[in-house]
């Protein structure tokens, strides 16, 4: 692999540093830029007119928050996003991101089955924003069902940061082996990326100071123009 | 003019609504997207290699905050930003944005004269992020000096939201008549735009819900691709 990947522990340390008083970033800022880069990766990978319907599967933490931000930007890019958001935490940030989606009339569902239709069947693209680099262990309810669908569906999946349910370092597990078509690594690729066999791998998060990358021994990729994502060679 | 412009009062009401509980946005989010759109407008208007040195003149309020965010993105886009920031408020948000710039080794100056050199003389582009739509009255010290330089310099000026010191509605005043080469209207153009005689007028802030635009009777422009700015026909 032509680029460096980091462990779960290093990914967590980078995140802490970015949001510390010496990094200066707020979670609102980082989530906005992360979600924007995810939306740009979708926009670069799919035709807005041919594949407008994006089902965003939103997890309970920050990976889900990135998905909520991506939903808003996808709407503005001309896609038709829907949210499957089974557990909606009371955290102010997530609630505000939901309000922003509601103001765009983005449908928000708590159940996968809606009036006899499965949300996945009605979508052209699935955005997997369930779990990110802090995930550990096994996928539990209510997320087990949707990850099970990821295993079987022929719809293209775009995973945010890591494919949800994979081990952050060792990749696919006994229970979760699905391969997204597109992977958007945020800030820096995690070690599990070496197991990714999809079509497009993007890196997003164009906010990393060179000094931070040096400290944690990874490379900041060269982004084109004013883009917030860069496609990596596989 | 092919697009609608708003008064100072309406611009303020839109801002309040966006950040109300019904709008759901945080100031961090809106400032991040505003600053990013300003940086994109600079990137679209100038050659990064031929005109790398951008002097960002930072005011005491949110217009200045947009400038601080733009500085960070300009750095990542390959420009060489410097900040002229004579009055640095203690507000946590601005302080954090300054930390982010410091981590990129962006020089920050409180005085226009540095070791006998004038900051303006050393720059290729001037980014005017002094005052935005809430400005009223006359430009006072310490900003009088730099606005005076805007009047005389042949360097291209990019103004954030409105040319600083102009009346938000009636445009140039007895004391402040400079014409920026580029104007980046944020969220929606203000009435003074009809007096703009520069080369490029961009609108930025790709986050406006259609329902909000309808309520305040303005049009959301059609942005290309995943861009955060759109150039308007003059």
Short mmCIF file of C-alpha atoms in Angstrom, two decimals, chain A residues 28 31-32 56-61 63-73 75-76 81-110, chain B residues 18 20-26 29 207 209 211:
data_model
loop_
_atom_site.label_atom_id
_atom_site.label_comp_id
_atom_site.label_asym_id
_atom_site.label_seq_id
_atom_site.Cartn_x
_atom_site.Cartn_y
_atom_site.Cartn_z
CA UNK A 28 -19.13 20.73 14.91
CA UNK A 31 -18.08 16.71 11.61
CA UNK A 32 -19.07 19.32 9.04
CA UNK A 56 -28.12 6.80 4.85
CA UNK A 57 -27.85 4.28 7.69
CA UNK A 58 -27.06 6.37 10.75
CA UNK A 59 -25.36 4.94 13.82
CA UNK A 60 -25.59 6.21 17.41
CA UNK A 61 -22.26 8.08 17.53
CA UNK A 63 -19.94 8.15 12.48
CA UNK A 64 -23.71 8.61 12.39
CA UNK A 65 -23.22 12.36 12.81
CA UNK A 66 -20.97 12.39 9.75
CA UNK A 67 -23.82 10.63 7.92
CA UNK A 68 -26.33 13.30 9.01
CA UNK A 69 -24.05 16.05 7.69
CA UNK A 70 -23.50 14.09 4.46
CA UNK A 71 -27.28 13.78 4.03
CA UNK A 72 -27.67 17.56 4.03
CA UNK A 73 -24.86 18.11 1.53
CA UNK A 75 -29.53 17.03 -0.78
CA UNK A 76 -27.85 20.26 -1.89
CA UNK A 81 -31.34 11.26 0.70
CA UNK A 82 -33.38 9.27 3.25
CA UNK A 83 -32.25 8.46 6.76
CA UNK A 84 -32.56 5.15 8.55
CA UNK A 85 -31.83 6.27 12.10
CA UNK A 86 -33.06 3.62 14.54
CA UNK A 87 -31.55 5.10 17.73
CA UNK A 88 -31.52 8.88 17.94
CA UNK A 89 -29.42 10.07 20.89
CA UNK A 90 -30.43 13.19 22.79
CA UNK A 91 -27.04 14.85 22.27
CA UNK A 92 -27.62 18.44 21.16
CA UNK A 93 -25.29 18.18 18.14
CA UNK A 94 -27.11 15.19 16.62
CA UNK A 95 -30.50 16.71 17.33
CA UNK A 96 -29.51 19.89 15.50
CA UNK A 97 -28.21 17.92 12.52
CA UNK A 98 -31.57 16.12 12.41
CA UNK A 99 -33.42 19.47 12.44
CA UNK A 100 -31.28 20.59 9.47
CA UNK A 101 -32.33 17.45 7.55
CA UNK A 102 -35.98 17.85 8.52
CA UNK A 103 -35.92 21.43 7.16
CA UNK A 104 -34.97 19.92 3.78
CA UNK A 105 -37.84 17.41 4.03
CA UNK A 106 -35.37 14.51 4.19
CA UNK A 107 -37.44 11.47 5.33
CA UNK A 108 -36.24 9.94 8.60
CA UNK A 109 -37.16 6.35 9.50
CA UNK A 110 -36.71 4.35 12.68
CA UNK B 18 -30.51 29.75 10.70
CA UNK B 20 -32.42 29.35 16.06
CA UNK B 21 -33.73 26.03 17.37
CA UNK B 22 -35.88 25.80 14.24
CA UNK B 23 -32.88 26.36 11.96
CA UNK B 24 -30.57 24.07 13.94
CA UNK B 25 -27.20 25.41 12.77
CA UNK B 26 -24.34 26.26 15.11
CA UNK B 29 -20.88 25.05 11.24
CA UNK B 207 -26.82 25.26 3.23
CA UNK B 209 -33.20 25.28 2.96
CA UNK B 211 -38.31 26.90 2.79
#
